[in-house]
Coordinates of N, CA and C and ligand atoms in Angstrom, one line a residue:
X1 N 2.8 -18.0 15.3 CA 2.8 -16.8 16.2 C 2.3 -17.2 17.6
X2 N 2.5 -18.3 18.2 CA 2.5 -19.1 19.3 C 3.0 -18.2 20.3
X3 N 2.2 -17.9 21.2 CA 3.3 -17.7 22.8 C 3.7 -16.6 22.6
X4 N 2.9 -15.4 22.0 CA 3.1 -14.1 22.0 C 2.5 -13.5 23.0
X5 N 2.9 -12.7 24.2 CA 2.4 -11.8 25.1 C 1.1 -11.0 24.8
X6 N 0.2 -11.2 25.3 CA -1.3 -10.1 24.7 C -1.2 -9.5 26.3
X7 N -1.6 -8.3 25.8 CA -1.8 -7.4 26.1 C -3.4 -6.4 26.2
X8 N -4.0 -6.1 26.8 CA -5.1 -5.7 26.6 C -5.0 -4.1 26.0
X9 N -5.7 -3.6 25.5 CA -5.7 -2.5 24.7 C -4.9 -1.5 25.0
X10 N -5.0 -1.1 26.1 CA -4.8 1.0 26.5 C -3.3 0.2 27.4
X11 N -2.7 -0.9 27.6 CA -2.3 -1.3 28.6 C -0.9 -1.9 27.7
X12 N -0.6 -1.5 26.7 CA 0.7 -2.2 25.9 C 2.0 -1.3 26.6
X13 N 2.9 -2.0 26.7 CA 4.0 -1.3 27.3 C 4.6 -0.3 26.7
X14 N 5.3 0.5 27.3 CA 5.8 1.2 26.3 C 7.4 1.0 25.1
X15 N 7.3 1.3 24.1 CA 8.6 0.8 22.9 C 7.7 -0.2 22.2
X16 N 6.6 -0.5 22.3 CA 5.8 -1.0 21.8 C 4.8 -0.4 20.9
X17 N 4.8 -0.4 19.9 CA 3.6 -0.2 18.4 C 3.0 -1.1 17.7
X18 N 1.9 -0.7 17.2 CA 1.3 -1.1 16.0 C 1.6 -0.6 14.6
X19 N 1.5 -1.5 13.5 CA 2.1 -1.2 12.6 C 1.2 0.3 12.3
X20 N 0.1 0.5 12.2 CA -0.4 1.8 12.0 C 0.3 2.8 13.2
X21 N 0.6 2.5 14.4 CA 1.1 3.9 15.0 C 2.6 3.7 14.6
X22 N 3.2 2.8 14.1 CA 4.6 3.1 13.3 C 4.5 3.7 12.0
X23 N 3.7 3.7 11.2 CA 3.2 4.2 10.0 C 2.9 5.6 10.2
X24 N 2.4 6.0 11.4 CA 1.7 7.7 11.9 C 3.6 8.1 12.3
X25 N 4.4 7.7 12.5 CA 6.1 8.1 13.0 C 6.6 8.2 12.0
X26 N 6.2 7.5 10.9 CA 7.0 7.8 9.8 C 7.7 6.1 9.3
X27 N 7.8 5.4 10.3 CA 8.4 4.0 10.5 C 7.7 3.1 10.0
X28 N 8.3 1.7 10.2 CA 7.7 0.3 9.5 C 8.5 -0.6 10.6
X29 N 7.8 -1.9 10.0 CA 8.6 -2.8 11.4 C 10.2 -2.9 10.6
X30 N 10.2 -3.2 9.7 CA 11.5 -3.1 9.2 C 12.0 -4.7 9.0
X31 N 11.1 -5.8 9.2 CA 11.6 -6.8 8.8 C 11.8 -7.5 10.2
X32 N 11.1 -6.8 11.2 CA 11.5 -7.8 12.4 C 9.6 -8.5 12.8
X33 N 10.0 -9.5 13.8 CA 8.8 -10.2 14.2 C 8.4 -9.4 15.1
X34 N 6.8 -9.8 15.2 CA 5.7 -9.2 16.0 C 6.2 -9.8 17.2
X35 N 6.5 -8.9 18.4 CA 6.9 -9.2 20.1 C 5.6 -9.6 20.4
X36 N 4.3 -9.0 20.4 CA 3.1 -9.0 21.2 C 1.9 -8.8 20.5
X37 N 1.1 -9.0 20.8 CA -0.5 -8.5 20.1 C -1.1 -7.8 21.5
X38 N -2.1 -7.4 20.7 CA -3.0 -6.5 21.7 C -4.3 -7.2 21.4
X39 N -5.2 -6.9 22.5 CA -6.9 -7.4 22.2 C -7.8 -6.8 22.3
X40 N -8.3 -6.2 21.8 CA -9.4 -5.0 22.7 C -10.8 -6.0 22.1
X41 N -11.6 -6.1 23.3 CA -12.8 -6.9 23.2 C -13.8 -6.3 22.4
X42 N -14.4 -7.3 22.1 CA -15.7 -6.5 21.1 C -16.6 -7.2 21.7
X43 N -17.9 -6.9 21.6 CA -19.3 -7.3 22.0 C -19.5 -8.3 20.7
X44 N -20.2 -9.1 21.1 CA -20.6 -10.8 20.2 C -19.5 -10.9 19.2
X45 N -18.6 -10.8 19.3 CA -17.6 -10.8 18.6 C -16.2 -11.2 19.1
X46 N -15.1 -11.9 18.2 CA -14.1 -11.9 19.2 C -13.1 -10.8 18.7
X47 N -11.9 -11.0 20.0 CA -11.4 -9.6 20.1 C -10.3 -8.8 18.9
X48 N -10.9 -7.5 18.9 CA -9.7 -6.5 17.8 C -8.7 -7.3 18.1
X49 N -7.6 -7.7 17.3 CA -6.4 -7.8 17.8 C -4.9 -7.2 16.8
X50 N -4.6 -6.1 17.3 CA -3.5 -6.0 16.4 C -1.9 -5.9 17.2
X51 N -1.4 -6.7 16.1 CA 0.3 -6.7 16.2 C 1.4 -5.9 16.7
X52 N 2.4 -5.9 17.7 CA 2.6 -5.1 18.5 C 4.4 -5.5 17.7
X53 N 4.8 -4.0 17.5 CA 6.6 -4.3 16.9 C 7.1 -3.7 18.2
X54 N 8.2 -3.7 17.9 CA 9.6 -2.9 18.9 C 9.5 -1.7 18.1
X55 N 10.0 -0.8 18.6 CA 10.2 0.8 18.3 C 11.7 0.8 18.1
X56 N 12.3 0.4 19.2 CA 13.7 0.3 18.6 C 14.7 -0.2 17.6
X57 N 13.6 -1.0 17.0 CA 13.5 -1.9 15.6 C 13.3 -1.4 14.4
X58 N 12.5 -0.6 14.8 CA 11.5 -0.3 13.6 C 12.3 0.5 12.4
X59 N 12.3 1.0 11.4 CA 13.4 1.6 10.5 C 12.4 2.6 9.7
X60 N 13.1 3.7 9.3 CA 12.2 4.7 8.3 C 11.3 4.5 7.4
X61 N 10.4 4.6 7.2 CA 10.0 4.6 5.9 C 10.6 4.4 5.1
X62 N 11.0 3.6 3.8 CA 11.5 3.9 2.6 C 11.4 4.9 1.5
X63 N 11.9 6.1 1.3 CA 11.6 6.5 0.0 C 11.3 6.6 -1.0
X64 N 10.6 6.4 -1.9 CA 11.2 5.8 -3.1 C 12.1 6.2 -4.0
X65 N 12.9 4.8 -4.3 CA 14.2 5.4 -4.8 C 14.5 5.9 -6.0
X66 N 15.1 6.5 -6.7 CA 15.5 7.0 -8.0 C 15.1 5.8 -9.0
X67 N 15.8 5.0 -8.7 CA 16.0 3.4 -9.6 C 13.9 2.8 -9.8
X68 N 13.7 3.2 -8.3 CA 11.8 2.5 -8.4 C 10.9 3.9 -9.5
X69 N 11.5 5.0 -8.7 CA 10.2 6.0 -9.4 C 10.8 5.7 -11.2
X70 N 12.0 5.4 -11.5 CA 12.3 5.3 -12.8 C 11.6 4.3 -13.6
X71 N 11.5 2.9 -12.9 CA 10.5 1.7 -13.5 C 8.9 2.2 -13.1
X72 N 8.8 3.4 -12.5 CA 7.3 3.1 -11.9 C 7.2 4.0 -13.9
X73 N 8.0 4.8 -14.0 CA 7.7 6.3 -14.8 C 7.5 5.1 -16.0
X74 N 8.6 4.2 -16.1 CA 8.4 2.7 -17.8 C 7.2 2.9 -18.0
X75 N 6.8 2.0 -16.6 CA 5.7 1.3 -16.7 C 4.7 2.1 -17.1
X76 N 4.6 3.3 -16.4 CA 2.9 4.6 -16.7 C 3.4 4.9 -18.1
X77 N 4.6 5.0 -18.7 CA 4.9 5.7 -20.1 C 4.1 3.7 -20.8
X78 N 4.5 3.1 -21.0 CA 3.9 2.0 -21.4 C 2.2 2.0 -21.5
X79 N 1.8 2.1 -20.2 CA 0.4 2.2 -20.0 C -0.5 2.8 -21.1
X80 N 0.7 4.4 -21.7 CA -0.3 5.2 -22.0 C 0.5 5.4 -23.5
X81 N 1.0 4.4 -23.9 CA 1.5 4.1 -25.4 C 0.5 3.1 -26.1
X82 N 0.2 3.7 -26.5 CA -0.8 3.3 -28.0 C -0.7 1.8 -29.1
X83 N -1.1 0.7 -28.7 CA -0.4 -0.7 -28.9 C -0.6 -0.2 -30.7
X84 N -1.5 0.3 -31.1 CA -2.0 0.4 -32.6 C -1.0 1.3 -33.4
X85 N -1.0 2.7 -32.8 CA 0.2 3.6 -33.7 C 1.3 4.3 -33.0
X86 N 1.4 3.2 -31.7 CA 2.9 3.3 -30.9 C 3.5 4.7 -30.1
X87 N 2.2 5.8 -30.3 CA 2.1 6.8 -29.7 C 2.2 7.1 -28.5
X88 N 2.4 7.9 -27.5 CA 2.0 8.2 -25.9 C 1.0 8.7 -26.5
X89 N 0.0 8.4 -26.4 CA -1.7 8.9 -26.1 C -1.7 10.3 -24.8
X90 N -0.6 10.2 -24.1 CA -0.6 11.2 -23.0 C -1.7 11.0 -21.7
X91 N -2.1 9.2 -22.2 CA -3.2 9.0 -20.6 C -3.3 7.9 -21.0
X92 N -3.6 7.0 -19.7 CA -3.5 5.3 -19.9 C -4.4 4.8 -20.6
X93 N -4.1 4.0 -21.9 CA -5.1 3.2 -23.1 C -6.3 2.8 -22.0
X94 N -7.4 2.7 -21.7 CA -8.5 2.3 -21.9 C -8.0 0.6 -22.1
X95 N -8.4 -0.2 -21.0 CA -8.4 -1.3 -21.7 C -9.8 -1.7 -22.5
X96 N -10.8 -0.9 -22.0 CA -12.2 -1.4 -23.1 C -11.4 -1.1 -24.5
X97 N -10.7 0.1 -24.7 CA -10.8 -0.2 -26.2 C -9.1 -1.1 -26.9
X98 N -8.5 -0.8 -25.8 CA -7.2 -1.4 -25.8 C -6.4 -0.6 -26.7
X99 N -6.9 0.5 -27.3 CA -5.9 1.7 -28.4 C -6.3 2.6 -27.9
X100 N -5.4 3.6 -28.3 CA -5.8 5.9 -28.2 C -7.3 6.0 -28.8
X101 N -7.8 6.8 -28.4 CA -9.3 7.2 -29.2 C -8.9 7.8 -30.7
X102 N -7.8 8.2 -31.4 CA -8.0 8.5 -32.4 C -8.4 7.2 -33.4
X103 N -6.8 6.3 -33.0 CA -7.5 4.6 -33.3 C -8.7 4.3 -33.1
X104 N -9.1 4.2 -31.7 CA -10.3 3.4 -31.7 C -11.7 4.2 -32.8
X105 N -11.1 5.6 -32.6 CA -12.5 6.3 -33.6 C -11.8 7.2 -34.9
X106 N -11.5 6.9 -35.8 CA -11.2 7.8 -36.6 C -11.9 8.3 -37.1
X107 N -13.2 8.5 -37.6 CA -14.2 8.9 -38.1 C -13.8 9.4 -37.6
X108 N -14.5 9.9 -36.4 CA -14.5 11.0 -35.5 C -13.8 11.6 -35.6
X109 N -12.7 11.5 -35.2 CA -11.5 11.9 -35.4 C -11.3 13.3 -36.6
X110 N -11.9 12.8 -38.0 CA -11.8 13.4 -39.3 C -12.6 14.6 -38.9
X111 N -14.1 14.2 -38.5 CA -14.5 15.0 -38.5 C -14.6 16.1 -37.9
X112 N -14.0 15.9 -36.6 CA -13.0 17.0 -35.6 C -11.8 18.1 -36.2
Ligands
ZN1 ZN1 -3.3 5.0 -31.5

């Protein structure tokens, strides 16, 4: 990232963001390179410096798509399946005990 334009803080041109003020639009860089950085000084310290995209670049947010929230849903249904009696427990195993609490305590359990 050699030979990028800096810019001092309040002073970035305009079509110019940071990934947080593309993130506050709704946007992301989208896969393109940082045009500029910014610096804003700090006392005994060296300076803030964050990454400056194009705006005309930048692309929506992604949604999440049908296909991701489907592997995200596997994966939490997995989480909260019961390695011992293959159950949905209906909440994510505990890895201290690594099974559902009826497994890990049946006693208990009975006596309930
Ligand atoms: Zn179980």
């Amino acid at each position: 990232m050699a030979n990028l334009p800096v810019y001092s803080w309040r002073l970035a041109p305009d079509g110019l963001a940071t990934r947080r003020q593309l993130r506050s639009l709704g946007l992301r860089p989208g896969g393109q390179d940082v045009v500029a950085q910014l610096e804003r000084p700090r006392r005994r310290r060296g300076p803030m410096v964050a990454y400056l995209y194009r705006l005309d670049r930048a692309k929506p947010v992604r949604p999440m798509t049908t296909r991701k929230a489907a592997a995200l849903a596997k994966a939490n249904a997995a989480r909260r399946t019961c390695p011992q009696c293959r159950r949905d427990a209906g909440y994510v195993i505990p890895a201290s005990l690594g099974m559902c609490n009826p497994c890990a305590y049946p006693d208990e359990q009975r006596v309930a």
